[in-house]
CSV table of C-alpha atoms and ligand atoms in Angstrom, one decimal:
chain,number,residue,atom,x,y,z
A,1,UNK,CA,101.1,126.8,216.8
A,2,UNK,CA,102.5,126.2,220.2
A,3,UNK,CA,102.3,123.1,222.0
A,4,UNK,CA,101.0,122.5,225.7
A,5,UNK,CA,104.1,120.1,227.3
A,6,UNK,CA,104.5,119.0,231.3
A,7,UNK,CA,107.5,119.0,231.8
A,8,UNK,CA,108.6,116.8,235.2
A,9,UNK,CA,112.7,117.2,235.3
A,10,UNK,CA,112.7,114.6,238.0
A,11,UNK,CA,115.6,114.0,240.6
A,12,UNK,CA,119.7,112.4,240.1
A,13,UNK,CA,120.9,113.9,236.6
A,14,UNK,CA,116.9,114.3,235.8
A,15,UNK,CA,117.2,118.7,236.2
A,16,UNK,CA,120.6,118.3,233.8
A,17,UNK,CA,119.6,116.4,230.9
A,18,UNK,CA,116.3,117.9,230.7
A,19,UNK,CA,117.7,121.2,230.8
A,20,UNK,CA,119.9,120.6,228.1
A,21,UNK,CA,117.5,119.0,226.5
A,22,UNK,CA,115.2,122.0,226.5
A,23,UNK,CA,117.4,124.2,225.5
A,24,UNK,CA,117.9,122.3,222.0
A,25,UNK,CA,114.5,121.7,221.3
A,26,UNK,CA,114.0,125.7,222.4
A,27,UNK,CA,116.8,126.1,219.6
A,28,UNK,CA,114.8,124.3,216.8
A,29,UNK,CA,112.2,127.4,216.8
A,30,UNK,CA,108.9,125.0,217.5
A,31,UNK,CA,106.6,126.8,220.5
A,32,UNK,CA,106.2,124.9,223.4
A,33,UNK,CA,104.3,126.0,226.5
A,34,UNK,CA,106.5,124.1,228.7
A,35,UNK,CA,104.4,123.6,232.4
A,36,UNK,CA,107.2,122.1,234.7
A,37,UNK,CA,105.8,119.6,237.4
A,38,UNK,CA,108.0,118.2,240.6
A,39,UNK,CA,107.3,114.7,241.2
A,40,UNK,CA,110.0,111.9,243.1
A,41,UNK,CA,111.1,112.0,246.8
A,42,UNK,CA,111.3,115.5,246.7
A,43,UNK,CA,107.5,116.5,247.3
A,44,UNK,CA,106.5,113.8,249.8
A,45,UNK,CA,106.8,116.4,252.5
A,46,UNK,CA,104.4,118.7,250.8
A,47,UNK,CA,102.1,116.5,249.4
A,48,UNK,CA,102.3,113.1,251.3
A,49,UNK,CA,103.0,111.3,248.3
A,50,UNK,CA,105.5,111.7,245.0
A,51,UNK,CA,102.9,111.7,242.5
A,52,UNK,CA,100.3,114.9,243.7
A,53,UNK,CA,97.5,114.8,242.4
A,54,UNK,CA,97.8,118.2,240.0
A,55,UNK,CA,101.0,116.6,238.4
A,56,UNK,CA,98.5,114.4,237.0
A,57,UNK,CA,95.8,116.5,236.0
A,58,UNK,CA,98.5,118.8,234.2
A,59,UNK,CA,99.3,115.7,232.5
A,60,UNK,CA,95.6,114.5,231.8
A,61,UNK,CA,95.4,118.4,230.4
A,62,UNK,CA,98.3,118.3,227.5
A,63,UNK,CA,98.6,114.4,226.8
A,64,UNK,CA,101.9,114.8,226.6
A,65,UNK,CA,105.0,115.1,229.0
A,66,UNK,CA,108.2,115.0,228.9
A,67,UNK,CA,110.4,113.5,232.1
A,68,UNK,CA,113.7,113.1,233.4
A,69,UNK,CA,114.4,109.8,235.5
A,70,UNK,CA,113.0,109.8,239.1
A,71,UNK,CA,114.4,107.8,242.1
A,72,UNK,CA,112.5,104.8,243.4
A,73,UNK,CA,114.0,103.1,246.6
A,74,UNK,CA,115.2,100.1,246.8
A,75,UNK,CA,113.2,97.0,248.7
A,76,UNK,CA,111.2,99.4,251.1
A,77,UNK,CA,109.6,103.1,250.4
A,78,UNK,CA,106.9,104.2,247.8
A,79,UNK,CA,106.4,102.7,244.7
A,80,UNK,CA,107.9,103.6,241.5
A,81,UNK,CA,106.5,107.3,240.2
A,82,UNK,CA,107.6,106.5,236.6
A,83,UNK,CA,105.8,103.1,236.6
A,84,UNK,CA,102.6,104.6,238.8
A,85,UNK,CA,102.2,107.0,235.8
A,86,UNK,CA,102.6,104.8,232.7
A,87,UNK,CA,99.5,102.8,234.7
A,88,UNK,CA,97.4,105.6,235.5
A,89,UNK,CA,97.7,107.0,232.1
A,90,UNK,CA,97.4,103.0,230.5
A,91,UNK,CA,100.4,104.2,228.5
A,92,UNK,CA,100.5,100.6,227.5
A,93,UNK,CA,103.4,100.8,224.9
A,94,UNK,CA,107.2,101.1,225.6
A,95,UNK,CA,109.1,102.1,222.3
A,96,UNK,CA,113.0,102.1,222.7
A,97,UNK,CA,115.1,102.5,219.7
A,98,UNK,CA,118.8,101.7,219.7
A,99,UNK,CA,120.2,102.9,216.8
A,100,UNK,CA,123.9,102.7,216.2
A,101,UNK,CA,125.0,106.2,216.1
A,102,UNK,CA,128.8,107.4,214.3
A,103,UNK,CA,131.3,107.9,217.1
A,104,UNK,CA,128.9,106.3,220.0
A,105,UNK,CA,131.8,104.0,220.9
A,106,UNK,CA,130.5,100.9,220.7
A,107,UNK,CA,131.2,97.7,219.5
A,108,UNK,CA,129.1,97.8,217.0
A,109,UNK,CA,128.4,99.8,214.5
A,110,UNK,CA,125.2,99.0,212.4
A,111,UNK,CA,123.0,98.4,215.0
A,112,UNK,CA,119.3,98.8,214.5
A,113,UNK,CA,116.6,97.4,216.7
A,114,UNK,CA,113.6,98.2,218.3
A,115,UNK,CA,112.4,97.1,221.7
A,116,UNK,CA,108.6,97.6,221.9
A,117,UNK,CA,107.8,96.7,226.1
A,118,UNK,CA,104.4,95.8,227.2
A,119,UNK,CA,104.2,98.4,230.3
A,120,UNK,CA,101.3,97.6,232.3
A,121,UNK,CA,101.3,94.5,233.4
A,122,UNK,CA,103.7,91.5,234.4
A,123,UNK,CA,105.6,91.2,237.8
A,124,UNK,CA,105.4,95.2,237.3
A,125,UNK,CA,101.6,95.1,238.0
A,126,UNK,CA,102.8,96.0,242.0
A,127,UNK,CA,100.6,92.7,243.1
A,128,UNK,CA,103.1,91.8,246.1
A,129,UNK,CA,102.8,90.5,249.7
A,130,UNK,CA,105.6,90.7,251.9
A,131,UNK,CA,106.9,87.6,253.9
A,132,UNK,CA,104.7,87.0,256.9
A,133,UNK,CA,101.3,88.7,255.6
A,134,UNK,CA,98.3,86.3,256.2
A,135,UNK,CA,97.9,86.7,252.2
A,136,UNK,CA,100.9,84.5,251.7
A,137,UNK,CA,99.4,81.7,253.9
A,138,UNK,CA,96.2,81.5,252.2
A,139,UNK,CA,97.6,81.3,248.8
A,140,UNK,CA,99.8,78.9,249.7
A,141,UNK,CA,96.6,76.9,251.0
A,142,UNK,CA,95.3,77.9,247.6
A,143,UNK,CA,97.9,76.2,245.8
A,144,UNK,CA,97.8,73.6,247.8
A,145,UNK,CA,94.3,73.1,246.8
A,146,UNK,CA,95.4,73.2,243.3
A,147,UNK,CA,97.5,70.3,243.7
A,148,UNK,CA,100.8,72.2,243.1
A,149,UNK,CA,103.4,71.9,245.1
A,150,UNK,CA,103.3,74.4,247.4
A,151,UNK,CA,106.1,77.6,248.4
A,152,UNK,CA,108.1,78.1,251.7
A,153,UNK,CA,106.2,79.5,254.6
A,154,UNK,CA,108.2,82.1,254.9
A,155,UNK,CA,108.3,83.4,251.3
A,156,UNK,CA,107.2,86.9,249.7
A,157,UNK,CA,105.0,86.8,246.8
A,158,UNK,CA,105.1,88.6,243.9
A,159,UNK,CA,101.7,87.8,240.9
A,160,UNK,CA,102.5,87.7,237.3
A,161,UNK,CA,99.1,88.9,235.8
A,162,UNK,CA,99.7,88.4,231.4
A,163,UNK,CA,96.5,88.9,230.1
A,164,UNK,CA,95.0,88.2,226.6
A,165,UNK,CA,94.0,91.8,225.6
A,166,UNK,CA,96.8,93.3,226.9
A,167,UNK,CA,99.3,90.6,225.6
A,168,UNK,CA,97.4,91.2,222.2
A,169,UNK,CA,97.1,95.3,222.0
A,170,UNK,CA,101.1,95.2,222.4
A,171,UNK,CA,101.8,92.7,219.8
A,172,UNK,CA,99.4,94.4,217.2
A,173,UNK,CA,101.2,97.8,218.3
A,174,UNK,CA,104.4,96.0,217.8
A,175,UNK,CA,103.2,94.9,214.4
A,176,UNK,CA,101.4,98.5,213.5
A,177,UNK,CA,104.7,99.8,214.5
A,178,UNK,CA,107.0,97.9,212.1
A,179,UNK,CA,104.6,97.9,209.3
A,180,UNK,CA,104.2,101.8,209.8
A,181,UNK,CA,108.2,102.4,209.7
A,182,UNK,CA,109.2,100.3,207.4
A,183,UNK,CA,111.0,97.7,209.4
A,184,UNK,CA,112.4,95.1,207.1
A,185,UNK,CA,113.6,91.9,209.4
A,186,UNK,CA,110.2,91.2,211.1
A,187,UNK,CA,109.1,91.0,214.5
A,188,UNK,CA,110.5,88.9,217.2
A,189,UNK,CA,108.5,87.9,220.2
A,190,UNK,CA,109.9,87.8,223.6
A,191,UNK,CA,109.2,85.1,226.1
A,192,UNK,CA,110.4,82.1,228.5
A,193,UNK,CA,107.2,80.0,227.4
A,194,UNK,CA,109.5,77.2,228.3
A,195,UNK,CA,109.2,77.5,231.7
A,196,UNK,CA,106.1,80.0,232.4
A,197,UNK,CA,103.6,77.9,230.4
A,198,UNK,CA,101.1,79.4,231.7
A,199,UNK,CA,101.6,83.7,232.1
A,200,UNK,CA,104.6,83.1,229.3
A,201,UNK,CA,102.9,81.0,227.3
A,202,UNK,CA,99.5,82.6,226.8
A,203,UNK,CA,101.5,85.7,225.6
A,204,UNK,CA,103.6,83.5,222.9
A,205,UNK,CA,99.9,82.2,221.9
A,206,UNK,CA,98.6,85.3,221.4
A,207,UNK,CA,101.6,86.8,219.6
A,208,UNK,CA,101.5,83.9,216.9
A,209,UNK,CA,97.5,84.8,216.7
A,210,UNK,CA,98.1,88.2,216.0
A,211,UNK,CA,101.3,87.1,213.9
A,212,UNK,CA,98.9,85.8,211.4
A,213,UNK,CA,96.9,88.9,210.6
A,214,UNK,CA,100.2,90.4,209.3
A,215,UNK,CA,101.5,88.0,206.8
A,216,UNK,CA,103.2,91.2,205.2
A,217,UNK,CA,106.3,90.9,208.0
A,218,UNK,CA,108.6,88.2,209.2
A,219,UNK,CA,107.3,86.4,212.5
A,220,UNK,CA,109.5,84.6,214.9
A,221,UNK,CA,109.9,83.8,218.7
A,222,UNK,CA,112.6,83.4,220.9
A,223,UNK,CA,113.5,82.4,224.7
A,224,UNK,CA,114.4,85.6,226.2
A,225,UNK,CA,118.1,84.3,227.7
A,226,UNK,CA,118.9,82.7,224.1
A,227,UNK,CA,117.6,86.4,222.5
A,228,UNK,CA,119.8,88.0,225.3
A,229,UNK,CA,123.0,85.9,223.9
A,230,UNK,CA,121.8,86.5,219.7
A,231,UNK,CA,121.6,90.2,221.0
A,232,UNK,CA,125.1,90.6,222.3
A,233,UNK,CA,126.5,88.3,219.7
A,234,UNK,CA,124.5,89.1,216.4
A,235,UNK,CA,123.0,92.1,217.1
A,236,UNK,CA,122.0,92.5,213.5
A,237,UNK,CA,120.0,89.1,213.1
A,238,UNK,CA,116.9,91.3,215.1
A,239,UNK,CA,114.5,94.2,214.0
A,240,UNK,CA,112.0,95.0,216.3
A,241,UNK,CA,111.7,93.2,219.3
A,242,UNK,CA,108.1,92.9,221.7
A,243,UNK,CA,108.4,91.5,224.8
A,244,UNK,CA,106.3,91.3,228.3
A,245,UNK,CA,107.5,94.2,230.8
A,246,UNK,CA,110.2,92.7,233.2
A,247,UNK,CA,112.1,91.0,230.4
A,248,UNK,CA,111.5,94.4,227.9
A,249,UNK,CA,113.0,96.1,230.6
A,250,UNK,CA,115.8,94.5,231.3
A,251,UNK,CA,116.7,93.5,227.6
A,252,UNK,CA,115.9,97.6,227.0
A,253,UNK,CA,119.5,98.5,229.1
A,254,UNK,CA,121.1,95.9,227.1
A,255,UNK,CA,120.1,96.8,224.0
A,256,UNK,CA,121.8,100.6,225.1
A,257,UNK,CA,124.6,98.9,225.6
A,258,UNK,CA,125.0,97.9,222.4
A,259,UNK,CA,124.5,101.5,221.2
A,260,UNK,CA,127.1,103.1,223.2
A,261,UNK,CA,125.5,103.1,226.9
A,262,UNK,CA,122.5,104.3,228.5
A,263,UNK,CA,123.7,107.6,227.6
A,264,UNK,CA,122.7,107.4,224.4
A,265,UNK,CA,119.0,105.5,224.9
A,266,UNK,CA,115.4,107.1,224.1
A,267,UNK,CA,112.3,106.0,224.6
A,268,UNK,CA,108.4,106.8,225.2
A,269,UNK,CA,105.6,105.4,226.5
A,270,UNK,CA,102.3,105.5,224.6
A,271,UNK,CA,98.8,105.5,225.3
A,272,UNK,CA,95.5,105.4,223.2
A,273,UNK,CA,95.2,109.5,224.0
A,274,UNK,CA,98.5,110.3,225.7
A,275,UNK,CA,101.9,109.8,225.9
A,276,UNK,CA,105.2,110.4,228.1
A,277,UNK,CA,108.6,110.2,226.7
A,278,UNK,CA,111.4,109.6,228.7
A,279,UNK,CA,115.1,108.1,228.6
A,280,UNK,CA,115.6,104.7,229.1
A,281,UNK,CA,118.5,105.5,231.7
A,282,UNK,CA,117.5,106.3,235.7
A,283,UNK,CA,118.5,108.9,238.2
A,284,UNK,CA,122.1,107.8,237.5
A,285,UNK,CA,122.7,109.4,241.1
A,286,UNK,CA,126.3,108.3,241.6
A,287,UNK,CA,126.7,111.0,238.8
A,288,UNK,CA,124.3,113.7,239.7
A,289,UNK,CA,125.2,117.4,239.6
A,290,UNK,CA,128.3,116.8,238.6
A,291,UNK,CA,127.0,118.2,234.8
A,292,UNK,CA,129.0,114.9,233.2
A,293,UNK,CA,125.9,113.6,232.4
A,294,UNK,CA,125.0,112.4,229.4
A,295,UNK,CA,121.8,114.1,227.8
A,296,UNK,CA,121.8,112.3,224.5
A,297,UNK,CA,118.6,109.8,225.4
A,298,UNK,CA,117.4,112.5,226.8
A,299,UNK,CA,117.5,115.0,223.4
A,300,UNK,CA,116.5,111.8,221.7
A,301,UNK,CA,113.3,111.3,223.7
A,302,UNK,CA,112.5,114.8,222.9
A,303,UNK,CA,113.1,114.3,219.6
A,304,UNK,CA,110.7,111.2,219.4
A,305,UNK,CA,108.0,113.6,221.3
A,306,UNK,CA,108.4,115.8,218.6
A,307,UNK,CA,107.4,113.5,216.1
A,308,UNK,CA,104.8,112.4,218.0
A,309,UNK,CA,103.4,116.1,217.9
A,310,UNK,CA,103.8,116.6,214.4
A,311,UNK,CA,107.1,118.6,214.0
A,312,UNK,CA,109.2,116.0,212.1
A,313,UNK,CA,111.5,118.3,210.6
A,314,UNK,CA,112.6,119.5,214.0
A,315,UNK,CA,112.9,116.1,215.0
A,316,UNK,CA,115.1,115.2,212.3
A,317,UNK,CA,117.4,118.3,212.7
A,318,UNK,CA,117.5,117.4,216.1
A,319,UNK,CA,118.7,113.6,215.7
A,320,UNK,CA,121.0,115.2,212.5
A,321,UNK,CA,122.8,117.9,214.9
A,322,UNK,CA,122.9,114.9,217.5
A,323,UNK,CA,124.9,112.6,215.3
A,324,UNK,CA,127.2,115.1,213.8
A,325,UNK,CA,127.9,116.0,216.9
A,326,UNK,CA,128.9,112.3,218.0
A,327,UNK,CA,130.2,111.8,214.6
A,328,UNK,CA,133.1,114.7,215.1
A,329,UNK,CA,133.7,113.8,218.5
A,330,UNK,CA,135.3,116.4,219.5
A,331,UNK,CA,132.6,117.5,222.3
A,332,UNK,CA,131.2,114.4,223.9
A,333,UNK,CA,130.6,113.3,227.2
A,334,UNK,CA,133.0,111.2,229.8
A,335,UNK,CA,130.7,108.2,229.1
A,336,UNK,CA,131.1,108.4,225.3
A,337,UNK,CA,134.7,109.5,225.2
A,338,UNK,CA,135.4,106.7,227.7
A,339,UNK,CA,134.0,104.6,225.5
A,340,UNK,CA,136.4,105.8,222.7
A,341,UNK,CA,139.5,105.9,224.2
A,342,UNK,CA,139.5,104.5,227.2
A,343,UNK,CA,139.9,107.4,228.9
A,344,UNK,CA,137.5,110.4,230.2
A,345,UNK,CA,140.3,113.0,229.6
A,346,UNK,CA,138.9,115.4,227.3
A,347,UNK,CA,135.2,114.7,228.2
A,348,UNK,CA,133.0,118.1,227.9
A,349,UNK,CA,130.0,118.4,230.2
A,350,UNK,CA,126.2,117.8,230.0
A,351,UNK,CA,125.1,121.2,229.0
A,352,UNK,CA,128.4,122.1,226.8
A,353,UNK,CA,127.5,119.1,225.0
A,354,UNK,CA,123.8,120.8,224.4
A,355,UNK,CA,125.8,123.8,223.5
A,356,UNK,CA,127.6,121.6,220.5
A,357,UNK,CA,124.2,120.0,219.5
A,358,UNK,CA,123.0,123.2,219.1
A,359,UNK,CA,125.7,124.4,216.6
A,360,UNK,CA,125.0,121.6,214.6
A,361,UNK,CA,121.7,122.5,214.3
A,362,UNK,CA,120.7,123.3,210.5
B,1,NAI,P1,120.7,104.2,236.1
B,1,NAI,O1,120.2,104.0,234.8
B,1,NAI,O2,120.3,105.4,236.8
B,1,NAI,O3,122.3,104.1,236.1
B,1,NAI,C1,123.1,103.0,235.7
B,1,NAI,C2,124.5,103.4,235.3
B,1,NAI,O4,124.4,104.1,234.1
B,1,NAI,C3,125.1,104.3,236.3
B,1,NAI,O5,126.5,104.0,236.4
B,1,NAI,C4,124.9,105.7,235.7
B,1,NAI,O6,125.9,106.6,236.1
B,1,NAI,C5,125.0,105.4,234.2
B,1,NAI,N1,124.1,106.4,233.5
B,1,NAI,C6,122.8,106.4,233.5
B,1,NAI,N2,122.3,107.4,232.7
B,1,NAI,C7,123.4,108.0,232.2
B,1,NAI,C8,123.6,109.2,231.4
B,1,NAI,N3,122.6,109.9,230.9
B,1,NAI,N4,124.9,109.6,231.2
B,1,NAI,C9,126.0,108.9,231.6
B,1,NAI,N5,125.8,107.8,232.4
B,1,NAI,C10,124.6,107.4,232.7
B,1,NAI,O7,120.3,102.9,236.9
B,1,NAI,P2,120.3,102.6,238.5
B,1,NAI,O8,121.5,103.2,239.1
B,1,NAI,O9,120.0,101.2,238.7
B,1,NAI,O10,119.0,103.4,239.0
B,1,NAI,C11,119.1,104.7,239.7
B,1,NAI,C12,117.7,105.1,240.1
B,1,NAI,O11,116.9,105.4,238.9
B,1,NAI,C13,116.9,104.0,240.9
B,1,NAI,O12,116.2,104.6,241.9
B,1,NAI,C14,115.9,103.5,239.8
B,1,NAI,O13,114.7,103.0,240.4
B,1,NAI,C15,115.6,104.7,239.0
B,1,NAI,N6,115.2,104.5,237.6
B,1,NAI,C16,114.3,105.4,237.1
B,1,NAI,C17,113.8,105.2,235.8
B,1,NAI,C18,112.9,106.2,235.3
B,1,NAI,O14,112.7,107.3,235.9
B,1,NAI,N7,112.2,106.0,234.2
B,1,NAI,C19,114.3,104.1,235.0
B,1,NAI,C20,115.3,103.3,235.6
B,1,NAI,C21,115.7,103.5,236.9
C-alpha cells in the first residue's frame, strides 16, 4: 500500500537533505505518494504569510509530513513556521533520540538517551509584548497588585504558561514511551523548580504524580543546569529525558552534540492523530547549497516516520545502511570527517553520501 506524505523541503540545506533523504527511503521500495508543500520566507509574497493555508489542509489530509528546517528571523519578522505548525496540529510530543553511532566522531561512544520535549507550551507559547506596549504597564500594575516586586518600565515581556494537563500528557507520553521501548535507566524529569516555583514547579509536581502510576521504571528529577553538566560529563548516567519546551530545546542540540553534531540528530513531533518528523538541526544557512550538508538527521527522521507508518523493516535497513555507512567512513560528510580527523579533507557531499547509504542498503 502506498502512503499519502507532505512533504515541505523548507529553505537553508532544507531542499538537500530532504532530497537525499528521499531518494533513500525511495531506495527501500515502500510507496509513498510524496505531496511537496513550500512553506518559510519564500511564499510570503504569494500568500502574505509562510504557512498558507493549503499547506495545512494537505497536512490535516495525510497526518503525516515530513520537513526540512525552515528559517525564522531573528528579534523581528513572522513567527516561527516550524513551531506555528507543531501548535496548530497540537503535536504535543517532541521525541529526539541520540544514539551513539560507529564512526560519528564523538567523544563518546555508547551514548543512548532520549529527549522527550513538551512542544506546546512554555516561553514558546508566543505570549509576548514588546517594550513600550500599554500591555506591559498594566501587568506591571498587576503585579504590583500582587505584592511582587515589580519589573522595569521599560521591559518586554515574555509569559511562561505550564499547565497541569499538558505538563501531565507529556510525562505519561514520556513514561508510555520508555515502557513501550524498553528503556532500562528510567525517566528523568527536567526542570529549574528551584527558582520557577511556580510554572517549574507545578510541572516537577505533576511529573512525580504521574511518576507514581509507573512503579515498573526508575523515576528521578534533576535541575536542568546540573543535568546539562551530568549530560556532558556522564552521558551514560541518563535514559530518557522529559523536559518543558525551552529547556528540551536547548538541552536537544546538546544532546547532538554528544552524538557527533547536529548532523547526525532526528527527531518528530507527535500528535493524538498526526505527526511531523523533522531534524533536530535548522536551516544551517551559512552552509546552504553548498551540498556539504549533512543529511543523516534528516534520513534518520525519515526513518522514525517510517516506523511510525508501519514499515519497520525499511526503517531498520535504513538506520543499518546509515551506520555502516558511518561505521566505514570512507564517505562521510565535512562535519563528521571533521570530527574524525580534524580535518574536512576528504569529506564527500550531501547527496554522494545518500549515494553510499543507499549501497549499503540490504
Ligand atoms: P542550525 O541548526 O541551523 O545550525 C547550527 C550549526 O550547525 C551551523 O554551524 C550549521 O552549519 C550546523 N549544522 C546544522 N545542521 C547541519 C547539518 N545537517 N550538517 C552539517 N552541519 C549542520 O542553527 P541556527 O544557525 O541557529 O539556525 C538557523 C535557522 O534555522 C534559524 O532561522 C532558526 O530559527 C532555524 N531553525 C529551524 C528549525 C526547524 O526548522 N525545525 C530548528 C532550529 C532552528
Amino acid at each position: 500500500m502506498a502512503h499519502d506524505v507532505v512533504l515541505i523541503p523548507g529553505d537553508g540545506i532544507g531542499p538537500e537533505i530532504t532530497q537525499a533523504m528521499r531518494r533513500v527511503v525511495e531506495a527501500t521500495g515502500v510507496q509513498i505518494n510524496w505531496n511537496v508543500q513550500e512553506a518559510g520566507a519564500g511564499v510570503m509574497d504569494e500568500f502574505g504569510t509562510p504557512l498558507p493555508q493549503h499547506v495545512l489542509d494537505a497536512v490535516a489530509e495525510t497526518k503525516v509530513a515530513i520537513k526540512g528546517p525552515i528559517t525564522t528571523p531573528v528579534g523581528t519578522g513572522f513567527r516561527s513556521v516550524n513551531v506555528a505548525l507543531r501548535k496548530h496540529f497540537d503535536l504535543y510530543a517532541c521525541v529526539r533520540p541520540c544514539l551513539s553511532q560507529p564512526g560519528d566522531g564523538s567523544r563518546f561512544c555508547d551514548v543512548d538517551l532520549v529527549i522527550v520535549r513538551e512542544n506546546t507550551e512554555d516561553l514558546y507559547a508566543g505570549i509576548e509584548f514588546d517594550e513600550g506596549a500599554a500591555e506591559v504597564e498594566e501587568l506591571s500594575q498587576l503585579v504590583e497588585r500582587s505584592g511582587q516586586k515589580t519589573f522595569a518600565a521599560d521591559s518586554a515581556i515574555s509569559i511562561k504558561p505550564i499547565s497541569i494537563a499538558k505538563s501531565r500528557r507529556i510525562v505519561e507520553y514520556a513514561f508510555e514511551y520508555a515502557r513501550r521501548c524498553g528503556r532500562k535507566k528510567g525517566l528523568t524529569a527536567v526542570h529549574k523548580a528551584n527558582i520557577m516555583k511556580a510554572t517549574d514547579g507545578l510541572f516537577l509536581r505533576v511529573a512525580r504524580e504521574v511518576a507514581a502510576n509507573y512503579p515498573d521504571i526508575e523515576f528521578n528529577d534533576k535541575i536542568v543546569d546540573a543535568t546539562c553538566m551530568g549530560l556532558v560529563q556522564n552521558p551514560n548516567d541518563f535514559d530518557v529525558l522529559v523536559l518543558p519546551n525551552l529547556y528540551g530545546d536547548i538541552v536537544s542540540d546538546l544532546c547532538a552534540g554528544l552524538v557527533g553534531g547536529l548532523g547526525m540528530a532526528p527527531g518528530s513531533n507527535i500528535g493524538a492523530d498526526c505527526a511531523i518528523f523533522e531534524a533536530t538541526h535548522g536551516s544551517a544557512p551559512d552552509i546552504a547549497g553548498q551540498d556539504i550538508a549533512n543529511p543523516t538527521a534528516e534520513i534518520l527522521s525519515a526513518a522514525m516516520m517510517l516506523d511510525h507508518l508501519g514499515e519497520n523493516d525499511a526503517a531498520n535497513r535504513i538506520r543499518a545502511a546509515v551506520s555502516a555507512t558511518l561505521d566505514e567512513g570512507k564517505q562521510v560528510t565535512g562535519d563528521v570527517r571533521r570530527a574524525q580527523t580534524g580535518s574536512v579533507e576528504g569529506a564527500v557531499g550531501t547527496q554522494a553520501f545518500a549515494d553510499a547509504v543507499i549501497a549499503h542498503l540490504a
